[in-house]
Amino acid sequence: MIASSGLAGSVALVTGASSGIGAATARALAAEGATVALVARRLDRLEDLAREIGASGGSALTLEADVTDLAAAEYVMTRTVSEYGALDILVNNAGVMLLGPILDAPVEEWQRMVDVNLLGLLYCAKVAIPHLLDAAENGPRGAADLVNVSSVAGRVARRGSGVYNATKHAVGAFSESLRQEVTGRHVRVSLVEPGAVDTELSSHNRPEVLETIKERFADIERLHADDIAEAITYIVTRPWHVAINEILIRPTDQEQ
Ligand SMILES: NC(=O)c1ccc[n+]([C@@H]2O[C@H](COP(=O)([O-])OP(=O)(O)OC[C@H]3O[C@@H](n4cnc5c(N)ncnc54)[C@H](OP(=O)(O)O)[C@@H]3O)[C@@H](O)[C@H]2O)c1
């Protein structure tokens, strides 16, 4: 049952809500009373989640979109605002992680990561900002939130994840620059940097890469998507004068 009212009256849009961290975050924000707009390409998954949220007493809108398309990013923001009247929270979470040595990499994998992890995130931020500024100025919370999901890979580069590292480091740089630009107008820009989380993220890798990833994490109890959703919920439920700029969360077993 939707019990808490910490975000009652707020509208949150979550990209990459069809699985993993995004789906868990949408559930968690809905449980705090937010109305949630669910964005991803797999509409059937979004509809299942929207039904689940609805059955718990919440309200969700499904929006099938590819965030690498600027027009689609514009559409999901304007559709959300026209449906619900505002946008208070954007969780910029959609991402892909295609690992392996730089020397052997198919360039298409780099293009996909730059397109989704970086350009898609930038597009969504760009089209959301006017609505977030409006919510911060005129909404009841006195602040609005833009949460960018990066990674421990955005803090520490490792052999075998060069271009994923590059996209996530870029997300960190962009977030800090944008934070300085809008924090005075009460849009809080936050960076969340998970370590290994048990989701379908790594499943899109080539078989030989997948084997290496499995070996690396074989002895590690990975985080659950809900662990990250809890951190994001913490960020967006602070009083207006508290801005959580950055959270790095690793599994206890993960050394680097
Ligand atoms: N799992 C980890 O260990 C881990 C660690 C650190 C950071 N992260 C970050 O956490 C975020 C979420 O990852 P996850 O672990 O939850 O993986 P996931 O379960 O694979 O979820 C990725 C989400 O991104 C969406 N997506 C991918 N391409 C998209 C596109 N072009 N347009 C719209 N949506 C798109 C997917 O939906 P559709 O396929 O339906 O479009 C899916 O909902 C990513 O940014 C990832 O880099 C994950």
Short mmCIF file of N, CA and C and ligand atoms in Angstrom, two decimals, residues 16-22 40-42 65-68 93-96 116 149-151 164 168 194-197 199-201 204, ligand 1:
data_model
loop_
_atom_site.label_atom_id
_atom_site.label_comp_id
_atom_site.label_asym_id
_atom_site.label_seq_id
_atom_site.Cartn_x
_atom_site.Cartn_y
_atom_site.Cartn_z
N GLY A 16 14.61 4.94 -17.87
CA GLY A 16 15.09 3.57 -17.64
C GLY A 16 14.29 2.89 -16.55
N ALA A 17 12.97 3.14 -16.57
CA ALA A 17 12.10 2.61 -15.50
C ALA A 17 11.61 1.20 -15.80
N SER A 18 12.04 0.61 -16.92
CA SER A 18 11.51 -0.71 -17.27
C SER A 18 12.23 -1.84 -16.55
N SER A 19 13.33 -1.55 -15.87
CA SER A 19 14.02 -2.62 -15.14
C SER A 19 14.97 -2.03 -14.10
N GLY A 20 15.55 -2.91 -13.29
CA GLY A 20 16.64 -2.57 -12.39
C GLY A 20 16.40 -1.37 -11.50
N ILE A 21 17.40 -0.50 -11.45
CA ILE A 21 17.41 0.64 -10.53
C ILE A 21 16.25 1.60 -10.84
N GLY A 22 15.96 1.81 -12.11
CA GLY A 22 14.89 2.73 -12.48
C GLY A 22 13.53 2.24 -12.00
N ALA A 40 10.97 4.46 -20.86
CA ALA A 40 11.93 3.49 -21.40
C ALA A 40 11.41 3.06 -22.76
N ARG A 41 12.12 2.14 -23.41
CA ARG A 41 11.66 1.67 -24.72
C ARG A 41 10.70 0.50 -24.60
N ARG A 42 10.84 -0.33 -23.55
CA ARG A 42 9.97 -1.53 -23.44
C ARG A 42 8.66 -1.18 -22.72
N ALA A 65 9.79 5.70 -24.89
CA ALA A 65 10.67 6.67 -25.56
C ALA A 65 12.11 6.19 -25.52
N ASP A 66 12.84 6.60 -26.55
CA ASP A 66 14.28 6.37 -26.61
C ASP A 66 14.94 7.70 -26.25
N VAL A 67 15.67 7.73 -25.14
CA VAL A 67 16.20 9.01 -24.66
C VAL A 67 17.31 9.57 -25.55
N THR A 68 17.80 8.78 -26.50
CA THR A 68 18.83 9.29 -27.39
C THR A 68 18.25 10.19 -28.48
N ASN A 93 18.31 8.06 -15.26
CA ASN A 93 18.88 6.77 -14.88
C ASN A 93 19.18 5.85 -16.06
N ALA A 94 18.54 6.04 -17.21
CA ALA A 94 18.73 5.10 -18.34
C ALA A 94 20.21 4.99 -18.67
N GLY A 95 20.67 3.76 -18.90
CA GLY A 95 22.08 3.59 -19.23
C GLY A 95 22.39 2.22 -19.76
N VAL A 96 23.53 2.12 -20.43
CA VAL A 96 24.03 0.83 -20.90
C VAL A 96 25.51 0.72 -20.53
N VAL A 116 23.42 6.90 -25.10
CA VAL A 116 22.45 6.73 -24.00
C VAL A 116 22.96 7.39 -22.72
N VAL A 149 22.19 9.36 -12.45
CA VAL A 149 22.77 8.10 -12.00
C VAL A 149 24.06 7.85 -12.78
N SER A 150 25.17 7.97 -12.07
CA SER A 150 26.48 7.68 -12.65
C SER A 150 26.89 6.28 -12.19
N SER A 151 28.08 6.14 -11.65
CA SER A 151 28.59 4.82 -11.27
C SER A 151 29.89 5.01 -10.51
N TYR A 164 32.94 3.16 -20.97
CA TYR A 164 31.91 3.30 -19.91
C TYR A 164 32.43 4.29 -18.87
N LYS A 168 30.66 7.94 -17.82
CA LYS A 168 30.22 8.22 -16.44
C LYS A 168 31.05 9.34 -15.80
N PRO A 194 26.60 4.13 -8.01
CA PRO A 194 26.56 2.77 -7.45
C PRO A 194 27.78 1.95 -7.86
N GLY A 195 28.17 1.03 -6.98
CA GLY A 195 29.06 -0.07 -7.35
C GLY A 195 28.21 -1.15 -7.99
N ALA A 196 28.63 -2.40 -7.85
CA ALA A 196 27.91 -3.50 -8.54
C ALA A 196 26.51 -3.71 -7.97
N VAL A 197 25.53 -3.64 -8.85
CA VAL A 197 24.13 -3.86 -8.47
C VAL A 197 23.60 -5.03 -9.28
N THR A 199 21.36 -6.32 -11.47
CA THR A 199 20.31 -5.97 -12.44
C THR A 199 20.67 -6.66 -13.76
N GLU A 200 19.91 -6.34 -14.80
CA GLU A 200 20.21 -6.97 -16.10
C GLU A 200 21.27 -6.19 -16.90
N LEU A 201 21.86 -5.15 -16.29
CA LEU A 201 22.78 -4.25 -17.01
C LEU A 201 23.90 -4.98 -17.76
N HIS A 204 23.88 -7.43 -21.48
CA HIS A 204 23.95 -7.01 -22.88
C HIS A 204 25.38 -7.09 -23.45
N1 LIG B 1 23.84 -2.45 -12.24
C1 LIG B 1 25.00 -1.90 -11.86
O1 LIG B 1 25.90 -2.60 -11.37
C2 LIG B 1 25.20 -0.42 -11.98
C3 LIG B 1 26.31 0.14 -11.33
C4 LIG B 1 26.56 1.49 -11.45
C5 LIG B 1 25.72 2.29 -12.20
N2 LIG B 1 24.64 1.73 -12.83
C6 LIG B 1 23.82 2.63 -13.66
O2 LIG B 1 22.47 2.53 -13.24
C7 LIG B 1 21.62 2.85 -14.34
C8 LIG B 1 20.51 1.81 -14.44
O3 LIG B 1 21.10 0.57 -14.72
P1 LIG B 1 20.53 -0.82 -14.18
O4 LIG B 1 21.63 -1.48 -13.46
O5 LIG B 1 19.23 -0.63 -13.53
O6 LIG B 1 20.40 -1.60 -15.58
P2 LIG B 1 19.15 -2.17 -16.39
O7 LIG B 1 18.31 -3.03 -15.54
O8 LIG B 1 19.73 -2.73 -17.64
O9 LIG B 1 18.31 -0.84 -16.75
C9 LIG B 1 18.71 0.04 -17.75
C10 LIG B 1 17.48 0.85 -18.13
O10 LIG B 1 17.85 1.80 -19.12
C11 LIG B 1 16.88 1.79 -20.14
N3 LIG B 1 17.41 2.22 -21.40
C12 LIG B 1 18.50 1.75 -22.06
N4 LIG B 1 18.65 2.38 -23.23
C13 LIG B 1 17.64 3.28 -23.32
C14 LIG B 1 17.24 4.23 -24.29
N5 LIG B 1 17.94 4.38 -25.43
N6 LIG B 1 16.15 4.99 -24.06
C15 LIG B 1 15.43 4.83 -22.92
N7 LIG B 1 15.76 3.95 -21.96
C16 LIG B 1 16.85 3.19 -22.16
C17 LIG B 1 16.39 0.34 -20.19
O11 LIG B 1 15.07 0.29 -20.72
P3 LIG B 1 14.67 -0.22 -22.18
O12 LIG B 1 15.66 -1.26 -22.59
O13 LIG B 1 13.28 -0.75 -21.98
O14 LIG B 1 14.69 1.01 -23.03
C18 LIG B 1 16.38 0.00 -18.71
O15 LIG B 1 15.15 0.39 -18.14
C19 LIG B 1 22.52 2.96 -15.57
O16 LIG B 1 22.78 4.31 -15.85
C20 LIG B 1 23.80 2.26 -15.13
O17 LIG B 1 24.94 2.73 -15.82
C21 LIG B 1 24.36 0.41 -12.72
#
